[in-house]
Coordinates of C-alpha atoms and ligand atoms in Angstrom, one line a residue:
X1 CA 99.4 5.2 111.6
X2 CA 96.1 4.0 109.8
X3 CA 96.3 2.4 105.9
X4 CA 95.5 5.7 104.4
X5 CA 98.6 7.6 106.1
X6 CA 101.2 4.1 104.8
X7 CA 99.6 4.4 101.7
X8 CA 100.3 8.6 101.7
X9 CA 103.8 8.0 102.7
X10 CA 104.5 5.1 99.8
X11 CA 102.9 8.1 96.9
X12 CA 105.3 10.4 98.2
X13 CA 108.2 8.4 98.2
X14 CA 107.0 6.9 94.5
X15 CA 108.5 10.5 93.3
X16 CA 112.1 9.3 94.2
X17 CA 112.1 6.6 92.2
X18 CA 115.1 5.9 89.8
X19 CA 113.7 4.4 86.5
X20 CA 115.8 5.9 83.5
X21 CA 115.0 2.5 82.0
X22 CA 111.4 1.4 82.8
X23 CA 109.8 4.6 84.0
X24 CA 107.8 2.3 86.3
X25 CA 107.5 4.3 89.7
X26 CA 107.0 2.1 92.6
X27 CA 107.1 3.3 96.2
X28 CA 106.7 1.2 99.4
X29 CA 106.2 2.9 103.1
X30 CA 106.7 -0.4 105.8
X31 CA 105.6 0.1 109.4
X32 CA 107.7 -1.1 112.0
X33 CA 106.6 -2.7 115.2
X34 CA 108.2 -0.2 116.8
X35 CA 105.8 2.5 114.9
X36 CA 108.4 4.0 113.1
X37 CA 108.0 3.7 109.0
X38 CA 110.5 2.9 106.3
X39 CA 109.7 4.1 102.8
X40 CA 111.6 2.7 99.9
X41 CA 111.3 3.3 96.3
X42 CA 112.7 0.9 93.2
X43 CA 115.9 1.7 91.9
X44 CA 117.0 0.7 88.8
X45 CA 120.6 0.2 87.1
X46 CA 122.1 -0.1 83.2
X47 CA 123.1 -3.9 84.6
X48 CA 119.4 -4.4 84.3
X49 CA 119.7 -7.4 87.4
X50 CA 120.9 -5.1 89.7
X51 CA 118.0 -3.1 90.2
X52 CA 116.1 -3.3 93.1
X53 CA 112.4 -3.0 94.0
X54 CA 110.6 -0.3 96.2
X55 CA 109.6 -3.1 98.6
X56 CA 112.7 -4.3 99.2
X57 CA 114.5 -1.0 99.5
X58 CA 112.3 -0.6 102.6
X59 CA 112.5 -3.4 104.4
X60 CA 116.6 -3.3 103.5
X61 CA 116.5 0.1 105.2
X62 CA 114.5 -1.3 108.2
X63 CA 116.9 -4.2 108.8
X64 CA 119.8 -1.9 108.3
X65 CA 118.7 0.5 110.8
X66 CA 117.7 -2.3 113.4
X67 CA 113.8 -3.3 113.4
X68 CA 113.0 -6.8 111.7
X69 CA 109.6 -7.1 112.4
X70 CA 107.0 -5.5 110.6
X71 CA 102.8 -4.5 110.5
X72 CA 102.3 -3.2 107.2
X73 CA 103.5 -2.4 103.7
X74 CA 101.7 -0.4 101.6
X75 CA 102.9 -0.2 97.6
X76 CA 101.9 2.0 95.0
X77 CA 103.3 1.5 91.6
X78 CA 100.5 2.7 88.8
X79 CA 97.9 4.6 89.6
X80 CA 95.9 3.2 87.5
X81 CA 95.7 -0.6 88.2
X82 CA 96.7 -2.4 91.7
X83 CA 100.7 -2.6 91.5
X84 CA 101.5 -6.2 93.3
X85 CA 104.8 -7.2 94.8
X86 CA 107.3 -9.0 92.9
X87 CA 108.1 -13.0 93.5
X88 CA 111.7 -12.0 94.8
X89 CA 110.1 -9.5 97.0
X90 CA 107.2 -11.6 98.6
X91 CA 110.0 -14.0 99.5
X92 CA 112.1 -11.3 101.0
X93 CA 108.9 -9.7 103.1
X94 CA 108.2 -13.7 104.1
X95 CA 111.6 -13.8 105.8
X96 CA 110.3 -11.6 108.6
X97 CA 107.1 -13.1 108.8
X98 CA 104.1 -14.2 106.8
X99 CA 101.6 -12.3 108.7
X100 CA 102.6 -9.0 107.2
X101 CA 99.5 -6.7 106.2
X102 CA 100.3 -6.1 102.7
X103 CA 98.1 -2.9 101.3
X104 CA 98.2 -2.8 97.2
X105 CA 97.4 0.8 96.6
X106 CA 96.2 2.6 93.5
X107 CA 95.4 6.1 95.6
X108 CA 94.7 6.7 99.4
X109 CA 91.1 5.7 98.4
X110 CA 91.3 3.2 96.2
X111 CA 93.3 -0.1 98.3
X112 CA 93.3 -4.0 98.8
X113 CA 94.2 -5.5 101.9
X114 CA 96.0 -9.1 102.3
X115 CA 97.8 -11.0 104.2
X116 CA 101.6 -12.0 103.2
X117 CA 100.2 -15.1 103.5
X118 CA 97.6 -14.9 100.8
X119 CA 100.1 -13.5 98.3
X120 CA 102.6 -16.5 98.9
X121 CA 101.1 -19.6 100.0
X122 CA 102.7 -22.5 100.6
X123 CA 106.2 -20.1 101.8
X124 CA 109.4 -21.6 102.6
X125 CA 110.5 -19.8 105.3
X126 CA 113.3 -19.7 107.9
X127 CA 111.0 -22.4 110.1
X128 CA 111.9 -24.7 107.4
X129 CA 115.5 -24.6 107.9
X130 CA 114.5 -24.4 111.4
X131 CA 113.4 -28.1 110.9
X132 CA 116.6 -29.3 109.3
X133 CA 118.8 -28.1 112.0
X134 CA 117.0 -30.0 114.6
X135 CA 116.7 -33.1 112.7
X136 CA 120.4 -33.0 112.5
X137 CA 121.7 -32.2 116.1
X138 CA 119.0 -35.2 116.7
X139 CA 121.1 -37.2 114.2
X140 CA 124.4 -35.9 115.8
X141 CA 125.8 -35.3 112.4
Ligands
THU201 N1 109.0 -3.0 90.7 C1 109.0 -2.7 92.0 O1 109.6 -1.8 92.5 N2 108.2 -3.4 92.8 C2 107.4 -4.5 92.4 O2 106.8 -5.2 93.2 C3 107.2 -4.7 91.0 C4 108.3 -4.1 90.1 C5 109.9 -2.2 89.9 C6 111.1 -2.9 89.4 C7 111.5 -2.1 88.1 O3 112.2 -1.0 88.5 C8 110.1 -1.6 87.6 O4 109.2 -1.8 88.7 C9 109.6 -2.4 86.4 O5 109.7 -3.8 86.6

């Protein structure tokens, strides 16, 4: 699967996208370790809170159906500026690990390449709560 194949799967998803209210199209195409990709488009609802983002309608789907780590994600929102993920959804991708390849796509030729990392430094991650658990078995509370 190369960038330009994610990034053709997250356009074609894009078209599903639910946005009576916005009419923001966002689609996201995440590739598994496995190899296999999970493509997710942003759904919105009248309870405006409720809606949720392409990028984390695909890695939702991924969990659900079993694989929680992850290569890529490529997102596609408006064709005609670079579409970044949300705050809620760099924290959600972070979960699974901060060295996800994160592909901001305007068209299959027109992309930027990050890390997670480089999108949300300075993460609190699951490591950290890693670190509170030890300290208290070691405290025996
Ligand atoms: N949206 C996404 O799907 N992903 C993002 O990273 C940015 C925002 C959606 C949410 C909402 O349906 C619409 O774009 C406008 O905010």
């Amino acid at each position: 699967m190369t960038e330009k194949q994610l990034i053709q799967k997250a356009l074609e998803v894009r078209e599903k996208a639910y946005v009576p209210y916005s009419a923001f199209k966002v689609g996201a195409a995440l590739l598994g370790v496995s190899g296999a990709v999970y493509t997710g488009c942003n759904v919105e609802c009248a309870s405006l809170g409720g809606t949720n983002c392409a990028e984390r309608t695909a890695v939702f789907k991924a969990v659900s159906e079993g694989e929680t780590s992850f290569q890529a994600i490529a997102v596609t929102g408006d064709p005609d500026q670079y579409t970044y993920p949300c705050g809620i959804c760099r924290q959600v991708m972070v979960e699974f690990g901060k060295a996800l390849k994160v592909i901001v796509a305007k068209s299959v030729n027109d992309y930027r390449v990050y890390r997670l990392e480089e999108l949300l430094p300075h993460s609190f991650t699951p490591e950290d709560l890693d670190k509170a658990k030890q300290q208290e078995d070691e405290n025996g509370i």
